[in-house]
Tab-separated table of C-alpha atoms in Angstrom:
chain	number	residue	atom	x	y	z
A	1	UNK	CA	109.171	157.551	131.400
A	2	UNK	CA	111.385	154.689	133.123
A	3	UNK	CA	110.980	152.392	129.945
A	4	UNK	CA	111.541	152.814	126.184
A	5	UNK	CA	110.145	149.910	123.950
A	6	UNK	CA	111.770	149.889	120.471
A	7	UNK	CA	109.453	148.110	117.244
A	8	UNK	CA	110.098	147.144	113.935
A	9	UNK	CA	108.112	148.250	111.084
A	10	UNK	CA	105.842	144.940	111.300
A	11	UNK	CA	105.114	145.921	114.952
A	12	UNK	CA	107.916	143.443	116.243
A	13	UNK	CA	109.391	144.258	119.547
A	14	UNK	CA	112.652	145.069	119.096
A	15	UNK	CA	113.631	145.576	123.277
A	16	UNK	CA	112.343	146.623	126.147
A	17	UNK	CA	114.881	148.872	128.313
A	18	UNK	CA	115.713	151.553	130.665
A	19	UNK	CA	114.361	155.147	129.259
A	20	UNK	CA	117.155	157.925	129.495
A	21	UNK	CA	119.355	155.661	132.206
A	22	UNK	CA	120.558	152.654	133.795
A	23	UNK	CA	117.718	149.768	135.007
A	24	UNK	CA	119.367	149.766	138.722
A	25	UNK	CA	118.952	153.898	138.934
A	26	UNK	CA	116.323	155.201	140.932
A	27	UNK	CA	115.554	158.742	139.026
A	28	UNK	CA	113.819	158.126	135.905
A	29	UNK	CA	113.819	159.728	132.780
A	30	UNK	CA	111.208	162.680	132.417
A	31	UNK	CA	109.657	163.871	128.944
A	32	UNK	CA	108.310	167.167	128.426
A	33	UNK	CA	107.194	169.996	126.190
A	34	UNK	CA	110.564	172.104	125.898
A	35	UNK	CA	108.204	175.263	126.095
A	36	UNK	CA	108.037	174.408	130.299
A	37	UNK	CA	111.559	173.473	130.590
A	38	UNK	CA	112.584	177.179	128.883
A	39	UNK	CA	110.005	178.544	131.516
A	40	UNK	CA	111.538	176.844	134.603
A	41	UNK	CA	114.947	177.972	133.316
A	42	UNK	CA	113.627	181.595	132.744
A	43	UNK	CA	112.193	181.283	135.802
A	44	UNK	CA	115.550	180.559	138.278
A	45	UNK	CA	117.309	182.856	136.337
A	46	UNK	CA	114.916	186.055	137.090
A	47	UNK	CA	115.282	184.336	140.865
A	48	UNK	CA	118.868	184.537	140.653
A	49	UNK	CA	118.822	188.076	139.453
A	50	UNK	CA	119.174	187.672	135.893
A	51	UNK	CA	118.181	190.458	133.701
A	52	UNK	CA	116.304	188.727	130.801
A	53	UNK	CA	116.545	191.182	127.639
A	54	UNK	CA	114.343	189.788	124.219
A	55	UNK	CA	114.553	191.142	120.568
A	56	UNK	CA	118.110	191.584	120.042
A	57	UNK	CA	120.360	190.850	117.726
A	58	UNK	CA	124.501	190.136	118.393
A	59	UNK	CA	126.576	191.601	115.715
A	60	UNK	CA	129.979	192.154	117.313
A	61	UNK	CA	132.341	190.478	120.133
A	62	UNK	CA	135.287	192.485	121.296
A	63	UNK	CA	137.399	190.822	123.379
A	64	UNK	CA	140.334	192.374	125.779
A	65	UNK	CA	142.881	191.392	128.515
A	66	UNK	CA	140.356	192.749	130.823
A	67	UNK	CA	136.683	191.859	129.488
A	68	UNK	CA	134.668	191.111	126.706
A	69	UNK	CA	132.296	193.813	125.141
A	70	UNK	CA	128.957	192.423	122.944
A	71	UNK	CA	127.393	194.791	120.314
A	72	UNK	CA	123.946	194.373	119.536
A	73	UNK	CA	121.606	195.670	115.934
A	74	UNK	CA	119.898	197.636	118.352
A	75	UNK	CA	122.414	199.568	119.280
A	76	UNK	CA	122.804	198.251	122.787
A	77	UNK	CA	126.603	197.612	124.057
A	78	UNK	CA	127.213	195.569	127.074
A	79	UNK	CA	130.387	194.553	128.986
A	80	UNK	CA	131.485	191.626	131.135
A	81	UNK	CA	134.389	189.308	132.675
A	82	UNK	CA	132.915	186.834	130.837
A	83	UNK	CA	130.615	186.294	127.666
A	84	UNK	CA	128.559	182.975	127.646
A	85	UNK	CA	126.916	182.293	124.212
A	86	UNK	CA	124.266	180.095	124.588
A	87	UNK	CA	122.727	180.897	121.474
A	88	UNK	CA	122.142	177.384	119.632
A	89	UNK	CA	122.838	175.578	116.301
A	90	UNK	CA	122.736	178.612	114.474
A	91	UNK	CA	124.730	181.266	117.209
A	92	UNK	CA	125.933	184.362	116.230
A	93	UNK	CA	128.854	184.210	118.438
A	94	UNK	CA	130.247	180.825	116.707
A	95	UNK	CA	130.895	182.941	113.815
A	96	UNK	CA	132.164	185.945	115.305
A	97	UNK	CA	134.785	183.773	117.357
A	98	UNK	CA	135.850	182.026	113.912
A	99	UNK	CA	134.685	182.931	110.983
A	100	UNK	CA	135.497	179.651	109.368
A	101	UNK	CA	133.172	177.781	111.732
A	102	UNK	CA	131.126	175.564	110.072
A	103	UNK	CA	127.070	176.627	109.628
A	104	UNK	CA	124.323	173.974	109.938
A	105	UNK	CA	122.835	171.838	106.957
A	106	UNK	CA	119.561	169.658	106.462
A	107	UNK	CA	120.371	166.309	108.248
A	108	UNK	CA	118.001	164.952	106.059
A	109	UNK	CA	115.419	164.513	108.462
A	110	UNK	CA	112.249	166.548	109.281
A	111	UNK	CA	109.733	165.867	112.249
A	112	UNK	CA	105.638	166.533	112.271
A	113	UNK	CA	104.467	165.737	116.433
A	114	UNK	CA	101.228	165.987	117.559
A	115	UNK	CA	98.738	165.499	120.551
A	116	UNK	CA	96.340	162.490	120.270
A	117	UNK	CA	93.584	161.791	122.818
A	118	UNK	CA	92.728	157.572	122.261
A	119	UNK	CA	92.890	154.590	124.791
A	120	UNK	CA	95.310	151.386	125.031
A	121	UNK	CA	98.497	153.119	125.078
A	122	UNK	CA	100.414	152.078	127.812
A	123	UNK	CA	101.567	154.984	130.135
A	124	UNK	CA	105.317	155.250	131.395
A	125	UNK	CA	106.354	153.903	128.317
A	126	UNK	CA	108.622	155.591	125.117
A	127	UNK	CA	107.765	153.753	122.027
A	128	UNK	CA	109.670	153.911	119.016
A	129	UNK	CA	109.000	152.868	116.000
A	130	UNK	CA	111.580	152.121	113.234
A	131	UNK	CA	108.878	152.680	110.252
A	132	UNK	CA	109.914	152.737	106.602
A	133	UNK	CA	109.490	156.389	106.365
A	134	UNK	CA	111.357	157.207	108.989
A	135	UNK	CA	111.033	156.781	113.108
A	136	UNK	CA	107.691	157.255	115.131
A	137	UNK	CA	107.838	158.406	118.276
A	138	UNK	CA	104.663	158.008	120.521
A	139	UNK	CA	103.790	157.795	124.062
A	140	UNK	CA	100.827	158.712	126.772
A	141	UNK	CA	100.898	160.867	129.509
A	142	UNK	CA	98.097	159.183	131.660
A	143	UNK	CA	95.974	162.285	130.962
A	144	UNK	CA	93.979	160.563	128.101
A	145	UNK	CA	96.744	162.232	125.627
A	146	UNK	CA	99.027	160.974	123.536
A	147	UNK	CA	102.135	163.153	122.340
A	148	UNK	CA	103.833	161.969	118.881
A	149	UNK	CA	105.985	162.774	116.884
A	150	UNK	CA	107.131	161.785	113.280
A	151	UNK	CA	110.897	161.707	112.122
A	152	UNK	CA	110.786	161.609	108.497
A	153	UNK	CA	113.699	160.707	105.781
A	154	UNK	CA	113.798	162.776	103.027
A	155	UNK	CA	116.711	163.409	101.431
A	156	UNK	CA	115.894	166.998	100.441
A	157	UNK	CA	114.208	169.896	102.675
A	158	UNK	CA	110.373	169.776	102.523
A	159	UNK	CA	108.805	172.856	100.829
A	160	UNK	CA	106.592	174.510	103.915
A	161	UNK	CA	105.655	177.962	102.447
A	162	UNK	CA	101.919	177.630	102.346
A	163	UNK	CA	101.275	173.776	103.946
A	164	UNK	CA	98.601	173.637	105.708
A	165	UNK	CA	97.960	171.743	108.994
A	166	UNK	CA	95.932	169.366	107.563
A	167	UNK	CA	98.023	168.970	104.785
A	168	UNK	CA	101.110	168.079	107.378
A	169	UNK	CA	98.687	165.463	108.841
A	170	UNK	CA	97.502	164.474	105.672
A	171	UNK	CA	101.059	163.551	103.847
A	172	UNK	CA	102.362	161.988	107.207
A	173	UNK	CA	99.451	159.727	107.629
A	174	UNK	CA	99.940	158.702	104.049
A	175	UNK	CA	103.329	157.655	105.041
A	176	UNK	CA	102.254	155.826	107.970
A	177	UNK	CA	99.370	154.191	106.332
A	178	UNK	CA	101.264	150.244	106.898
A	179	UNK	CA	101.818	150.297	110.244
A	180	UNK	CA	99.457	149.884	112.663
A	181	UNK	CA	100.350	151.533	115.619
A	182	UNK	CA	101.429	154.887	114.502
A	183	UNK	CA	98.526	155.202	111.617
A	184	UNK	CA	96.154	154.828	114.625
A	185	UNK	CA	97.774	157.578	116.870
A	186	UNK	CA	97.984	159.346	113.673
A	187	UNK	CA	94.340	158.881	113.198
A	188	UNK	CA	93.831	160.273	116.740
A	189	UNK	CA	95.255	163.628	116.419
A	190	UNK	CA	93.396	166.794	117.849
A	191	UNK	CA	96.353	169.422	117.650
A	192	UNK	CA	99.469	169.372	115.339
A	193	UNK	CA	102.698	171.679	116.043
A	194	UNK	CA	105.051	173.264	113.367
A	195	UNK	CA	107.026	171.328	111.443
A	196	UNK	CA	110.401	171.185	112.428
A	197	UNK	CA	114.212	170.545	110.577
A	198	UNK	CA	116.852	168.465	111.819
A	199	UNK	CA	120.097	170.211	110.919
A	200	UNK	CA	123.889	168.756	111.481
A	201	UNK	CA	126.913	170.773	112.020
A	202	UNK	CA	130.287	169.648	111.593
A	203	UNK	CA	132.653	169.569	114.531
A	204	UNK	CA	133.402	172.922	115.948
A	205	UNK	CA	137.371	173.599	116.304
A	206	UNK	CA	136.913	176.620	118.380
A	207	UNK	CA	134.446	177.173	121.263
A	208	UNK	CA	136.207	179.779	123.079
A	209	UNK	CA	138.424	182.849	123.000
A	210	UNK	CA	140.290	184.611	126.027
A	211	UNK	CA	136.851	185.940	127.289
A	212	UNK	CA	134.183	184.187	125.308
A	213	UNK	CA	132.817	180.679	125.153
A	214	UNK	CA	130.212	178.221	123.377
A	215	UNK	CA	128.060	175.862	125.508
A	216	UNK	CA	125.395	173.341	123.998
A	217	UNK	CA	123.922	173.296	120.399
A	218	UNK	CA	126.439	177.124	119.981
A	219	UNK	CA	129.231	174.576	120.058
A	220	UNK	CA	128.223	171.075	119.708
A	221	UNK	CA	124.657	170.173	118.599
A	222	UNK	CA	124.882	166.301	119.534
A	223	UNK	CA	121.079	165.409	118.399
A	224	UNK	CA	120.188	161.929	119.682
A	225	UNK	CA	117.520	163.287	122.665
A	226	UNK	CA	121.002	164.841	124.436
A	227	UNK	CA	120.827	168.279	123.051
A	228	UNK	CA	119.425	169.834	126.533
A	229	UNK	CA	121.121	167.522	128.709
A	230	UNK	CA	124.704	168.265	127.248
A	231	UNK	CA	124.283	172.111	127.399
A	232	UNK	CA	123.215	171.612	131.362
A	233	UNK	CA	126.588	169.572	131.318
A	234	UNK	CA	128.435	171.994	129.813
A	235	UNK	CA	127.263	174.929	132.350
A	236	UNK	CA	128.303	172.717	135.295
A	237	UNK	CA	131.480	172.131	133.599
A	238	UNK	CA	132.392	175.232	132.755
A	239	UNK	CA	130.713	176.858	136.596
A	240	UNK	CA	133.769	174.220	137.908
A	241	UNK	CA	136.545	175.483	135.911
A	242	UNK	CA	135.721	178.967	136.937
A	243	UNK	CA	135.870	178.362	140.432
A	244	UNK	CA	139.072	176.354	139.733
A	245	UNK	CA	140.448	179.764	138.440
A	246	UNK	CA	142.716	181.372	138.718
A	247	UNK	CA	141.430	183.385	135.624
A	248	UNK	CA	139.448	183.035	133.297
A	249	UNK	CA	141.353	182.175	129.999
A	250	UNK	CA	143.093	179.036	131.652
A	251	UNK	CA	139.527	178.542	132.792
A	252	UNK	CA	138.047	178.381	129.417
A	253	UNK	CA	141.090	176.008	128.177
A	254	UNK	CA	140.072	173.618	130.786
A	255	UNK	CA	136.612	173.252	130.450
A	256	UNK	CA	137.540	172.822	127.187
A	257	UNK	CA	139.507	169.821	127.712
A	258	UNK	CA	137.079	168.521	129.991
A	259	UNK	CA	133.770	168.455	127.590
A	260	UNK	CA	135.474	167.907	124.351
A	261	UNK	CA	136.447	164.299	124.404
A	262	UNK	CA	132.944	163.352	125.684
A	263	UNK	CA	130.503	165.088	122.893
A	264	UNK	CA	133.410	163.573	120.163
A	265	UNK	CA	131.798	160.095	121.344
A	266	UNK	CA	128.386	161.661	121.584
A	267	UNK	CA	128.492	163.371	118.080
A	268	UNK	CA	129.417	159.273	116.976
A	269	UNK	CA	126.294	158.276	118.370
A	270	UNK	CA	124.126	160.921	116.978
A	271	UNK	CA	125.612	160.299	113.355
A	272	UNK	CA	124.595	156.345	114.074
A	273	UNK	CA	120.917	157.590	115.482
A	274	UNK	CA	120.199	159.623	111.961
A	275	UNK	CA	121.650	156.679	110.059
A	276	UNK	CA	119.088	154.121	111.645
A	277	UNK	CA	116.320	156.547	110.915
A	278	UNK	CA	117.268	157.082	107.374
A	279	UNK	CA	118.024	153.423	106.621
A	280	UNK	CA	116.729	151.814	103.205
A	281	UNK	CA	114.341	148.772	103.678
A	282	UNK	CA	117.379	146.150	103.238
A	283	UNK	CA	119.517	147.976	105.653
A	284	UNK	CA	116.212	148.429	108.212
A	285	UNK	CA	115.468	144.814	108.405
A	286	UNK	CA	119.248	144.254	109.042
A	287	UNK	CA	118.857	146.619	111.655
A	288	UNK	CA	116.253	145.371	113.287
A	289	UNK	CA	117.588	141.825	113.802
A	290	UNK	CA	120.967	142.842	115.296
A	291	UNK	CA	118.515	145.058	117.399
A	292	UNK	CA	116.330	141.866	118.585
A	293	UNK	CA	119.421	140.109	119.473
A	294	UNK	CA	121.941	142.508	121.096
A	295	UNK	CA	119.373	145.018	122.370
A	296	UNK	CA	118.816	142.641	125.683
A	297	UNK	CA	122.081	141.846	126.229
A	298	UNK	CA	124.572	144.679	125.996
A	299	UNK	CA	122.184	148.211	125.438
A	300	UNK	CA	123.113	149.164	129.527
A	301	UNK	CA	126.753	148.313	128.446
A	302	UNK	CA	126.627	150.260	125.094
A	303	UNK	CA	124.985	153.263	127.391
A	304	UNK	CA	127.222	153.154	130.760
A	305	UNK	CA	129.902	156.143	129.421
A	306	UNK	CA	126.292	158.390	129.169
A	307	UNK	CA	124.391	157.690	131.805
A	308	UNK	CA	126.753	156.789	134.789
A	309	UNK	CA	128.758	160.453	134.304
A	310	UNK	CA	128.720	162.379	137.286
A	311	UNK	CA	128.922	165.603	136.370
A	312	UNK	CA	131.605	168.190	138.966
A	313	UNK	CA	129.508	169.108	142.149
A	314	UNK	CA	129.914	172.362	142.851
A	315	UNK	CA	130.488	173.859	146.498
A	316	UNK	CA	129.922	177.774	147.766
A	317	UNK	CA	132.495	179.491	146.471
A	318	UNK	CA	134.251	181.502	149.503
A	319	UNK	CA	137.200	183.884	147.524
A	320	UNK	CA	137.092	186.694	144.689
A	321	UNK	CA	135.730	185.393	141.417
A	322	UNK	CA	138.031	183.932	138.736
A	323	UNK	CA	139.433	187.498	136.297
């Protein structure tokens, strides 16, 4: 997807720039289902000789001078250098390192996507639509499909116990009925997914101990498309400051220092992303003239700190691993 238009309500274009990156960069942004990017990660992992256990439950960290020891509902106990929660927004292991960490709430958003098949969408493109319900996301995949996806404002949690698919479809049409564009993809739609919740957490004060630490969504669920992208961040950051050494509690404290002042900038930008999709009609039209006139000149400016970071390269490691 190397271009992302952004519309008005009225079907205005809004701008016309770089998807995911900068207009001189050569790699271009790619959008897919997450259900193939968890398989390619589940994938390398079993190649690297990770043992991939499903179905259980952390209750209990224990840390020591010497390792870290996880306790499971099951009953299983396991013991490492190092324990690595990965376990998203709503981790287990956020609470057990702090038990005043904050817990997610409704961000006030909720998202219906579906698959369309129709013509006259143009391929390569990201098209987003600031709508008066809420954003509409749509695009094609050159296929003959088109993947959408509906980011509704609603200030409390939609009831889902018993709603239907064509219910979902029904309602979000409804919502969609004045513009255009997104009524007619709408219109199009031959498979619907779940519903889905956007939730916001408040900044987490502590994403590590002596011998365990948060990556991604566990520690800082950013939103604003960069939820995936941060978490591979974080795993190159923190592979660095292992290898950096000497042990692994200085370790932790410097990949700490390392991510933390970017995602405080990122978490900025997500808070401004929700607000533009939850804006009021007066406030949207405001919006979407500052958009027609800035978005040309200075998005690649407002975008540099993201997109030119180079994360640390990492080299074959030729000594005893980091204790």
């Amino acid at each position: 997807m190397p271009r992302q238009r952004m519309w008005s309500a009225g079907g205005h274009l809004l701008g016309d720039v770089p998807r995911g990156r900068r207009g001189a960069d050569t790699l271009h942004s790619v959008t897919l289902p997450r259900g193939r990017l968890v398989a390619a990660l589940r994938e390398a992992a079993a190649a690297a000789g990770a043992r991939i256990v499903t179905g259980e439950r952390a209750v209990a960290v224990t840390e020591t001078a010497d390792g870290v020891t996880a306790e499971f509902a099951g009953g299983l106990r396991d013991s490492a250098d190092l324990l690595v929660a990965a376990d998203g927004i709503w981790s287990t292991v956020r609470g057990l390192l702090d038990p005043a960490a904050p817990v997610p709430e409704y961000a006030g958003l909720y998202a219906i996507s579906g698959v369309s098949r129709m013509d006259g969408v143009e391929p390569g493109v990201f098209n987003m639509t600031f709508a008066r319900n809420g954003a509409f996301i749509h695009l094609a995949t050159g296929t003959g499909e088109v993947w959408w996806q509906a980011q509704i404002a609603q200030p409390a949690e939609p009831a889902r116990a018993g709603v239907g698919d064509a219910d979902w479809l029904r309602g979000t049409a409804r919502l969609y009925r004045d513009e255009k564009v997104p009524s007619a993809v709408i219109a199009a739609t031959t498979h619907l997914h779940p519903p889905v919740l956007f939730h916001a957490l408040d900044p987490v004060p502590t994403w590590h101990g002596e011998r365990a630490v948060l990556i991604g969504d566990a520690a800082h669920p950013v939103g604003a498309g960069q939820g995936a992208s941060m978490a591979i961040e974080d795993a190159l950051a923190l592979a660095a400051a292992l290898r950096a050494g000497p042990a692994i509690p200085g370790a932790l404290q410097a990949y700490d220092a390392a991510r933390r002042p970017r995602i405080v900038k990122l978490l900025d930008a997500a808070e401004d992303n929700r607000g533009m999709k939850k804006a009021g009609p007066v406030k949207r039209r405001t919006q979407a003239l500052l958009m027609r006139l800035f978005l040309p000149l200075f998005y690649e400016r407002a975008t540099a700190h993201l997109y030119a970071y180079e994360p640390p390269r990492l080299s074959a490691r030729t000594g005893p691993a980091p204790r």
